[in-house]
XYZ file of C-alpha atoms in Angstrom:
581
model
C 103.558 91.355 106.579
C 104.524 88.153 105.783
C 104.896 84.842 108.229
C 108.460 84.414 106.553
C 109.005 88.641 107.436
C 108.238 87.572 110.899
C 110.524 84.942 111.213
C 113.674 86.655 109.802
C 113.006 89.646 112.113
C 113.170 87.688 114.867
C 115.276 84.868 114.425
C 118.435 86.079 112.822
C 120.717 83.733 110.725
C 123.876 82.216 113.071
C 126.937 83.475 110.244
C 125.139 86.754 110.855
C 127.228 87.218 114.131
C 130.190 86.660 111.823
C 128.852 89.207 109.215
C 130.323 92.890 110.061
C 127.725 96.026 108.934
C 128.141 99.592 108.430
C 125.397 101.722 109.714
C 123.973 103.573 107.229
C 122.138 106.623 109.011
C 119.219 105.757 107.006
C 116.383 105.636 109.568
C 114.451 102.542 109.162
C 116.739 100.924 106.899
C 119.262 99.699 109.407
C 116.709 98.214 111.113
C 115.823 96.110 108.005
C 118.870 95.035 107.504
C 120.031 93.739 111.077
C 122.299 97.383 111.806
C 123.462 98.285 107.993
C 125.569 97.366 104.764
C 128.250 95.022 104.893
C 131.453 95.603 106.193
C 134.260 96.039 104.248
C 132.571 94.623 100.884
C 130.466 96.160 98.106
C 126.748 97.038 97.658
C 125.083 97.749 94.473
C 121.974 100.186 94.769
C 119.750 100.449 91.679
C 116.921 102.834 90.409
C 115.716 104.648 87.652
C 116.363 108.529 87.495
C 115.257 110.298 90.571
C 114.793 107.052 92.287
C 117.318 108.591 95.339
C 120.622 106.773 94.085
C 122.639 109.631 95.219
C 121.063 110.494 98.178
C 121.484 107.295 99.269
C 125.375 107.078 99.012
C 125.443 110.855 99.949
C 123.916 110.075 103.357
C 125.836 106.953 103.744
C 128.971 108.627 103.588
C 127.590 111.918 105.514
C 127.073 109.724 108.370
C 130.132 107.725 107.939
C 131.948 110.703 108.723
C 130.172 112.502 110.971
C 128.556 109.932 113.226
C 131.150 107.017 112.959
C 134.532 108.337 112.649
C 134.760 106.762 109.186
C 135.683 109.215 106.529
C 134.965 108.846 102.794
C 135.577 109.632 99.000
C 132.971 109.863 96.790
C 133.815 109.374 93.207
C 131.392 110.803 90.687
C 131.114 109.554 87.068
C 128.002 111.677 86.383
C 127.799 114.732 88.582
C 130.044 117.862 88.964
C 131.023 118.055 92.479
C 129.864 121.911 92.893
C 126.242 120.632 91.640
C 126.481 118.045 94.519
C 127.484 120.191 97.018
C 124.403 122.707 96.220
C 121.676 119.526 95.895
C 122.965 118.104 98.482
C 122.645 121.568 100.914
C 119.080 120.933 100.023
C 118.812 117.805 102.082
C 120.979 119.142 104.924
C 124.634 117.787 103.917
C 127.605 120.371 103.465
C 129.912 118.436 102.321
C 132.095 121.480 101.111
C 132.249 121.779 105.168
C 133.373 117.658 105.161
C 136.335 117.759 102.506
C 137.590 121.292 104.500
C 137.789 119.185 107.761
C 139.323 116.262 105.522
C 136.580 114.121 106.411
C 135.500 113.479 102.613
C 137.287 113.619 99.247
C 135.137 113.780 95.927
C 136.634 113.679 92.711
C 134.590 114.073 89.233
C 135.781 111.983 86.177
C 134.649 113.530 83.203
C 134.375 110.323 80.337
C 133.309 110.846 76.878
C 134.062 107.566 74.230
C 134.217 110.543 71.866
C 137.559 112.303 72.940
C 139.509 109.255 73.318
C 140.074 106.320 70.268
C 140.684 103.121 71.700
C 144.098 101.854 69.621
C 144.393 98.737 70.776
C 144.711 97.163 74.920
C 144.035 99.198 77.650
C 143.445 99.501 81.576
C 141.718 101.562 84.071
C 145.129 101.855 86.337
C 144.495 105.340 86.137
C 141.157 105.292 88.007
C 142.423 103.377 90.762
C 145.586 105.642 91.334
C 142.912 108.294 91.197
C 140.913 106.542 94.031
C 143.922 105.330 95.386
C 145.131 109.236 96.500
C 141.363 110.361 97.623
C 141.344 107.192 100.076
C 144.660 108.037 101.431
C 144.414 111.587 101.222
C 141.706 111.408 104.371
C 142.401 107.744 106.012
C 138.848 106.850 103.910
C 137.018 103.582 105.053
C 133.812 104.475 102.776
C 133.692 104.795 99.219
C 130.807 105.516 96.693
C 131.421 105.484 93.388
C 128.063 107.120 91.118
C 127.159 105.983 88.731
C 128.758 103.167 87.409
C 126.647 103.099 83.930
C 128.819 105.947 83.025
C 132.366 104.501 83.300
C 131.078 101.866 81.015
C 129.367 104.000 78.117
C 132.781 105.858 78.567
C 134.678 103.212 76.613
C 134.222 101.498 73.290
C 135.425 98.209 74.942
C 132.614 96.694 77.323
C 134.901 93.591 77.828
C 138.022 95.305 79.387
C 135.676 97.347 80.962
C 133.454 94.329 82.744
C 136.986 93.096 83.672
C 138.795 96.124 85.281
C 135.639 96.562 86.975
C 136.199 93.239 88.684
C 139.585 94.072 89.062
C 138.390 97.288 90.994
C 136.059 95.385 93.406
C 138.830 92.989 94.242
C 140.812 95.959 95.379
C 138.456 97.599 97.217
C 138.038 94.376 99.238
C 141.975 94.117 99.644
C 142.027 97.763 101.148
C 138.894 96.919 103.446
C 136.637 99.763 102.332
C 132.819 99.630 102.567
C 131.365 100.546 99.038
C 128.177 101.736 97.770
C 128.213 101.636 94.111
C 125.079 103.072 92.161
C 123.389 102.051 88.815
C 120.813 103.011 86.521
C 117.794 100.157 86.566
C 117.822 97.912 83.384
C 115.023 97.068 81.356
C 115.196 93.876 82.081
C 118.038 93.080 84.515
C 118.510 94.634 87.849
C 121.492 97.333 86.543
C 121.623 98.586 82.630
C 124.971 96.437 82.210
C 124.121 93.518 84.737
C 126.949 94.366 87.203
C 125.196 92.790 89.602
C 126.920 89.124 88.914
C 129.758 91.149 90.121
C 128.398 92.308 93.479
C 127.034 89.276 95.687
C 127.142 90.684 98.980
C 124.313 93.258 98.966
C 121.773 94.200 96.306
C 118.945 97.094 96.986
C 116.265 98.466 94.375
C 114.762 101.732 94.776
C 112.210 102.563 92.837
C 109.515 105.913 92.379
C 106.165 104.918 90.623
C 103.106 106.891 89.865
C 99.776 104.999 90.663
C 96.262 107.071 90.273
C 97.937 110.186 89.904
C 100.024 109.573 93.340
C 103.745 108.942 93.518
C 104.925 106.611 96.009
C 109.098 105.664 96.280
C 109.801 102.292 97.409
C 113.153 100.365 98.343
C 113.614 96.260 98.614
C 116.190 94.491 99.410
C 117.016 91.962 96.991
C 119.834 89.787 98.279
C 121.904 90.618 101.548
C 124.650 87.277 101.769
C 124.914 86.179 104.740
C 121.952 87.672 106.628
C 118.857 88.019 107.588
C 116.218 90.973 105.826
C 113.157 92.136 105.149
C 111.942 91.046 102.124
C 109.335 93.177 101.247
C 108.944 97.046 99.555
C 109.276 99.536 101.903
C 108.150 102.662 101.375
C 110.305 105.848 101.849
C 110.234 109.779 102.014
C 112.998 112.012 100.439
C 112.639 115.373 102.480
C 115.024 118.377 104.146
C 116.139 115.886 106.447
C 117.682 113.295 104.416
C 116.166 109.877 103.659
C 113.620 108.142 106.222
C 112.613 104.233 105.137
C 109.703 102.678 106.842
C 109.920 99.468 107.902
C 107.453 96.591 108.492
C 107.353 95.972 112.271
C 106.932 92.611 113.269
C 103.827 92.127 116.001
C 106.010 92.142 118.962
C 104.579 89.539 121.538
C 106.348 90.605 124.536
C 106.076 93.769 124.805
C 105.190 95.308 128.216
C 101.714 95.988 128.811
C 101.769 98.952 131.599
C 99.717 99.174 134.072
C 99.442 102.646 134.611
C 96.536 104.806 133.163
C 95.909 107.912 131.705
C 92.547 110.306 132.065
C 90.537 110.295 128.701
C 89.668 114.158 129.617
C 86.137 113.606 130.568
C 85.748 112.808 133.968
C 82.336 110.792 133.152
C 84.210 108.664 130.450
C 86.785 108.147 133.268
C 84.413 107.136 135.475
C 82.964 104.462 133.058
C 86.810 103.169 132.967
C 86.921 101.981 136.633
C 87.217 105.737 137.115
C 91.036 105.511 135.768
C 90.794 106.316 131.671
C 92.610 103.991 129.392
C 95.654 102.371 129.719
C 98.851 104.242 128.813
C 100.303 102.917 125.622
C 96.938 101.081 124.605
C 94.947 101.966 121.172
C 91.460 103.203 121.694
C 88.809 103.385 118.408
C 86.188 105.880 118.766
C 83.837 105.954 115.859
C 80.463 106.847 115.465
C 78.719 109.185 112.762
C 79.474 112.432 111.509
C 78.444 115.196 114.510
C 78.684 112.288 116.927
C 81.770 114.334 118.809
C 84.963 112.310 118.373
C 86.713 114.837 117.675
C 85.657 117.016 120.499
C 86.426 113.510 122.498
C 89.992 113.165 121.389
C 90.331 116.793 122.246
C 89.900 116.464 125.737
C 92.413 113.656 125.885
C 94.911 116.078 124.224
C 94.488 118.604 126.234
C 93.934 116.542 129.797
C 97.996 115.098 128.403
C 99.067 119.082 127.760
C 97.868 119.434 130.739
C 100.015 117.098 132.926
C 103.196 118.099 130.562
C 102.993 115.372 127.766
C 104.101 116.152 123.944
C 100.757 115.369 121.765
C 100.866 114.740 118.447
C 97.300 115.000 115.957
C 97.029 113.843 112.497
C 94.256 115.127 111.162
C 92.758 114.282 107.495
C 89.874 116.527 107.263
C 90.121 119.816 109.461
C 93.324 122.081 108.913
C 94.389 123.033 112.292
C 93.583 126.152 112.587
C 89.690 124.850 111.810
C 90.302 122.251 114.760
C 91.340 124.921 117.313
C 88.500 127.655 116.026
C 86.558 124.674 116.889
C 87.505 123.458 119.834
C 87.594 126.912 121.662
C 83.876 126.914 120.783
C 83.668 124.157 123.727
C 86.258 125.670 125.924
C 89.165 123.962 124.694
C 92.348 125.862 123.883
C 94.312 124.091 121.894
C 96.683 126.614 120.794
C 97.890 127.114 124.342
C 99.527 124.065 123.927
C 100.944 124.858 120.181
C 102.457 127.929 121.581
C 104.596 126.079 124.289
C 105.460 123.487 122.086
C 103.764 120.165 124.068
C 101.360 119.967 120.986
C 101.724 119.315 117.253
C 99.106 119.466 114.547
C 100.009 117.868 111.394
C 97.729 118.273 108.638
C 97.479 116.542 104.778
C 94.870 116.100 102.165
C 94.182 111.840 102.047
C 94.800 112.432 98.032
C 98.196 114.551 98.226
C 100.189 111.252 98.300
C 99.736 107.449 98.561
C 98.708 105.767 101.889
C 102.203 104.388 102.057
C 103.977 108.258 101.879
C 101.208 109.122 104.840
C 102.345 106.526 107.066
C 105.826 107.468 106.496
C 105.282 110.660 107.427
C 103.139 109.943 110.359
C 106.225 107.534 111.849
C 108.988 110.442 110.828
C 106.863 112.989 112.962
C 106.609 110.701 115.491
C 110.252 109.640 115.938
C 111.029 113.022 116.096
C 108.883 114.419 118.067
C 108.592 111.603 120.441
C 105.183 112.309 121.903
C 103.275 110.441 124.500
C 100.137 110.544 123.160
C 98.502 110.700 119.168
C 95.381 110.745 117.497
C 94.666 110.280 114.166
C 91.672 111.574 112.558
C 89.934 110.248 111.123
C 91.387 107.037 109.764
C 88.540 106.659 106.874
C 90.420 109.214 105.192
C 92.791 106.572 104.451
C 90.142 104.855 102.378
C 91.342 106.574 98.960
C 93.578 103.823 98.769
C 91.414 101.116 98.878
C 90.078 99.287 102.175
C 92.115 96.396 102.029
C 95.508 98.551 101.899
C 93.728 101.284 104.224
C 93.714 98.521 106.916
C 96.752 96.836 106.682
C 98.032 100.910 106.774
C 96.069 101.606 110.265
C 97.126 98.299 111.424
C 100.590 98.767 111.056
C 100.248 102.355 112.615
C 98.548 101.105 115.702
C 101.147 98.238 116.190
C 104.474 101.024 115.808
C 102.372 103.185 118.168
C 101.885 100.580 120.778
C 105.511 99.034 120.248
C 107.080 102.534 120.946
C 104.304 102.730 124.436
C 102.271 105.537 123.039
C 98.832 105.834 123.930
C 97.205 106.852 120.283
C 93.309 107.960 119.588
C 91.754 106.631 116.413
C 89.067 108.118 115.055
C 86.390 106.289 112.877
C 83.435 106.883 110.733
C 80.908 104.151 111.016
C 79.664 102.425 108.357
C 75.975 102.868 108.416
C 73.676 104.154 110.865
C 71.610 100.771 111.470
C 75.131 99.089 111.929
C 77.876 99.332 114.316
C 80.770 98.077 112.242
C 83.551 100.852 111.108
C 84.663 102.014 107.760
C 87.952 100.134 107.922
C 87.044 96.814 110.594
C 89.877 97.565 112.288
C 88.218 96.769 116.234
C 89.327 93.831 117.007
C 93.098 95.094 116.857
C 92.054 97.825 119.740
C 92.400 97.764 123.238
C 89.027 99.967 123.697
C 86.468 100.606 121.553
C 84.237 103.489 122.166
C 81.012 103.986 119.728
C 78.612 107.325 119.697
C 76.020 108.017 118.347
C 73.497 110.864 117.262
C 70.124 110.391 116.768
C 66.912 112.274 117.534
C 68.619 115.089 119.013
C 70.539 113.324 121.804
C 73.895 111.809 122.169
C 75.065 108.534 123.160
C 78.715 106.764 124.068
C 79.300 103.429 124.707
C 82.162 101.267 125.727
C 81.910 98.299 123.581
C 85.282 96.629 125.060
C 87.835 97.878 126.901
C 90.594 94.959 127.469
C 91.567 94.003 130.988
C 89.173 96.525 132.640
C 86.102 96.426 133.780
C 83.853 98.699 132.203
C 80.479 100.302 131.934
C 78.505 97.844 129.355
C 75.032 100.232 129.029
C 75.136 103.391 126.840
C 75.356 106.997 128.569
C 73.700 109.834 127.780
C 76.596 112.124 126.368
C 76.146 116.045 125.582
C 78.576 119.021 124.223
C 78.082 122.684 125.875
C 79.957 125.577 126.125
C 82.376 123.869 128.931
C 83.269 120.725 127.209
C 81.920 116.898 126.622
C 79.216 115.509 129.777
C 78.741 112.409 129.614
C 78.048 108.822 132.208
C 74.684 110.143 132.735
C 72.129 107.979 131.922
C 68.605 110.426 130.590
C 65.911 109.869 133.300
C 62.239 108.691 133.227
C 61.095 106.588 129.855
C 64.031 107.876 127.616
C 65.994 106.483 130.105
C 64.401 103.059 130.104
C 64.256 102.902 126.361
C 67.842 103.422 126.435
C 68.917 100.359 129.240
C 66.755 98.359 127.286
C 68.553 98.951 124.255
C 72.340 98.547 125.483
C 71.231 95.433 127.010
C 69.931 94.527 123.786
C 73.324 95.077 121.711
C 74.668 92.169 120.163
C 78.824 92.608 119.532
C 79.110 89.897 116.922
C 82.758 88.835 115.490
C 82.929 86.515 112.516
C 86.446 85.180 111.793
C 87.061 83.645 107.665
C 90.364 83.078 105.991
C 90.623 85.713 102.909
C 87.771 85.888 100.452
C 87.000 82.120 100.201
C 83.640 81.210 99.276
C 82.410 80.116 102.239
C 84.222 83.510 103.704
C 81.862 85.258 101.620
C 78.663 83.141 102.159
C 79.238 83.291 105.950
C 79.729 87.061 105.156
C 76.727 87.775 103.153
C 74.196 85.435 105.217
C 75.447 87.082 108.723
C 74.835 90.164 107.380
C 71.375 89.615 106.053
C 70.406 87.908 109.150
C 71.732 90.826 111.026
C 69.492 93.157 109.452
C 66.362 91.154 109.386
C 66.075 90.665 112.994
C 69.221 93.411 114.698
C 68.727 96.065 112.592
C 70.257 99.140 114.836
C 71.110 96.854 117.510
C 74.518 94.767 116.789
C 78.132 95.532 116.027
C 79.532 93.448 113.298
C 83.483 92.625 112.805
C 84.843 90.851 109.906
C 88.908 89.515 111.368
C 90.299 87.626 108.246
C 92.703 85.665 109.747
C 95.155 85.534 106.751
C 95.719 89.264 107.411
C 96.051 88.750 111.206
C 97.083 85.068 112.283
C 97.823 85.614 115.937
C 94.448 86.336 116.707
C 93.556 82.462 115.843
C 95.431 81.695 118.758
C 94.728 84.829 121.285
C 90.755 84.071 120.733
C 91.643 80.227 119.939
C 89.762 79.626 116.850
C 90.398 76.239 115.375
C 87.457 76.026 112.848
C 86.413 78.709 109.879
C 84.350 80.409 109.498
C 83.475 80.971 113.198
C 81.062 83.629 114.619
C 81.430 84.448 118.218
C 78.658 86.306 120.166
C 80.789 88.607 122.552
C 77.428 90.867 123.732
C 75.001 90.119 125.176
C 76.691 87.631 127.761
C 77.639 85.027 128.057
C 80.123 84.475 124.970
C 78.745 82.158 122.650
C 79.955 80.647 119.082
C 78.647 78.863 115.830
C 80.632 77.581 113.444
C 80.031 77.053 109.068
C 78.898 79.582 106.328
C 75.720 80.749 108.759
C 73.445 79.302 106.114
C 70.802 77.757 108.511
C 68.869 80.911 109.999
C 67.157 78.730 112.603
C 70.271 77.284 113.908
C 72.117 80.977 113.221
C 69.020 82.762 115.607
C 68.833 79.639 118.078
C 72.614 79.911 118.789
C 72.657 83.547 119.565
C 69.710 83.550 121.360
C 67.332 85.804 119.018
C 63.583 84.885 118.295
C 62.842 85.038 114.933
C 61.182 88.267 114.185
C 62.195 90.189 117.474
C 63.048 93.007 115.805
């Protein structure tokens, strides 16, 4: 997400009040464009074969139709209209069912340069009688006409062609009707015969590419006149359903921040909350190692939410879901209580089935239609195929929708080595609460790291799984117990904030780590915020100078700034002896 994405989002162009739009039914995609395609003038949508062309204009007119009292005619240069009716069936349009309740005409125009010699001038009067009759036949105020490339390979003349073509854009302006014309992707123009010169309202590219094996279909708008849109690719799903885009949400700064709170499921974890549980539509990260329990932790927050009639949603990566419920049960859990009465949903996918960009689709066309009150997602290190840079901006973009749409959601994290505290994908900083466990020498810990705008237990609690469920806010007695109060007050949560991968970024980087593990080793929690990726944190923990390290635990808050290359200034600042470890 861009600064400039931001801006248009928000602020919308002043002739854009002027500027009439036709929703499209596309989910996502009217809310890139500012509530759909424009009124009453033409829009060119491009793409190579099996890019979604015609399922574009199919659900454009679908919804027309049934949704806005505007019926249509879809002309078809390239498709029989009995092979459209059965593909589009597939996606959940009858449109057999929309031309018997005159809703929608289709005609097919069969064009071969073969059958017919060209003799000397001609004109395409005929296709606009054609169209003509279908518009008036059902009062049409949409019209598609797919795909254009073949009403120009139809003719030997590409000049009278290019100019009845105009001519047939004037027209449909004259007669008001909202067009969606399709085209096959050039080599190296937008459309194969550049008819976009001729269309200057709208312009949108769809597009399916294969990286590593994974497909992943994309759609940018190129030019909307006269308004404001998003200007980056979007990723998109074709499924039974129709067509669902996913937009780039814009951080929204004020949205409401309930007070109300929600029960984590464990009473001792609730206790440790101010004896409330997390706040309802806030993001909580719980990572720790493998066998550590988070997902025996998010668990009990599903099923404290089933429990007081909330619709759950769980995304999980690595165990099917009928593993996760086997599992579960094992510590008195029964999740498929909730499955049967439909108040849960367990959606499963291998991490290398489909690009990161598919996933999150999917995971924001479950949720909008299933509207739950609570996710979790585990765990989001699965989402590391894609690389970690991409993986983040992914979970980031997930936590913000989540939060914008008030849902409390459960993240799930590996951590990244046992002597460390900092997770797989660094995405912390961006949570509300942070919860880390751990697993070592036969016990269990959980701590709180940070819980915003609570108060909060700071020392680490003895934590154990039986046969009833997770225990846990009891601190192990006598010298373990000791050991352990010593430690937590030991903890150092350290945040070092660079600007992208700038040298002194990666000094600072390098010499915080080393310094880290020469004299913290198992006892800090390191977070890398690059504030190119996430610019409103400069100014929610006011950070003027980079790189900047900021001692959060032990307290009070503390904070050096430069590339950390002096270790004696580096130790003196945070308070560590040299050697203490």
């Amino acid at each position: 997400m861009t600064l400039t994405d931001n801006y248009l989002l928000k602020v919308r162009n002043p002739v854009e009040r002027f500027i009439q739009k036709a929703s499209t039914g596309l989910i996502g995609l009217d809310e890139l464009t500012g509530g759909g395609l424009p009124r009453k003038r033409s829009t060119l949508v491009c793409g190579g074969a099996g890019s979604g062309k015609t399922l574009f204009a199919t659900s454009f007119l679908a919804h027309g139709a049934l949704d806005q009292n505007e019926p249509g005619v879809f002309m078809s240069f390239d498709e029989r209209i009995r092979d459209l009716d059965v593909n589009s069936l597939s996606l959940g349009y009858d449109l057999a069912d929309l031309r018997n309740r005159k809703l929608l005409a289709m005609d097919f125009i069969h064009l071969d340069r073969n059958e017919a010699g060209e003799t000397g001038a001609f004109d395409l009067e005929g296709l606009f009688i054609r169209l003509d009759v279908a518009v008036r036949s059902v009062g049409a105020k949409r019209v598609v006409l797919d795909t254009i490339d073949t009403l120009f390979a139809g003719f030997p003349n590409e000049a009278i062609v290019r100019s009845e073509f105009r001519r047939l854009l004037d027209w449909l302006r004259d007669n008001e009707l909202t067009t969606v014309i399709t085209a096959e992707r050039g080599e190296r123009s937008l459309s194969r015969y550049g008819v976009e010169e001729y269309i200057s309202d709208c312009v949108i590219l769809l597009d399916h590419r294969v990286m590593g094996e994974v497909s992943t279909r994309r759609l940018r708008i190129v030019k909307y006149r006269g308004s404001a849109h998003g200007n980056n690719e979007y990723p998109f799903l074709i499924g039974h359903d129709g067509m669902f885009v996913l937009p780039v949400r814009p951080h929204r700064l004020g949205r409401e921040a309930p007070d109300e709170r929600v029960s984590t499921g464990v009473p001792g974890l609730d206790r440790m909350l101010e004896g409330a549980g997390y706040f309802k539509g806030s993001s909580v990260l719980v990572s720790g190692d493998s066998g550590s329990g988070r997902t025996a932790l998010a668990a009990h927050f599903l099923d404290s939410a089933c429990a007081r009639g909330e619709r759950c949603l769980y995304f999980g990566f690595d165990e099917s879901p009928k593993q996760l419920i086997r599992n579960m049960r094992s510590i008195g859990i029964d999740l498929q209580t909730w499955i049967d009465r439909g108040q849960l949903r367990c959606c499963f996918a291998r991490p290398t089935e489909q690009s990161l960009e598919t996933h999150l689709a999917a995971m924001h066309r479950e949720v909008r239609g299933f509207e739950p009150v609570a996710v979790v997602v585990d765990p989001l290190s699965a989402l590391l195929m894609g690389g970690r840079r991409q993986a983040r901006i992914m979970a980031l973009r997930m936590a913000d929708y989540l939060k914008s749409a008030g849902i409390t959601a459960l993240f799930l994290d590996n951590r990244s080595d046992v002597g460390a505290s900092h997770t797989d994908l660094g995405v912390s900083s961006s949570m509300d609460t942070w919860i880390v466990l751990e697993a070592t020498g036969g016990q269990r810990r959980l701590q709180i790291v940070k819980s915003r705008g609570m108060k909060h237990a700071l020392e680490a609690q003895f934590m154990e799984i039986t046969a009833s469920g997770i225990r846990c806010g009891i601190a192990p007695t006598g010298e373990v117990a000791q050991e352990h109060v010593q430690e937590a007050e030991e903890h150092y949560q350290l945040h070092l904030y660079v600007a992208g991968q700038s040298d002194r970024s990666l000094r600072a980087i390098t010499n915080l780590k080393r310094i880290c593990e020469e004299h913290l080793s198992g006892r800090y929690t390191m977070e890398i915020v690059d504030l190119l990726e996430q610019p409103h944190l400069a100014v929610d923990h006011q950070i003027m100078a980079l790189p900047t390290l900021v001692r959060r635990l032990p307290p009070p808050i503390k904070k050096i700034i430069g590339d950390l290359s002096d270790d004696e200034r580096v130790l003196a600042g945070l308070d560590i002896c040299p050697g203490s470890d």
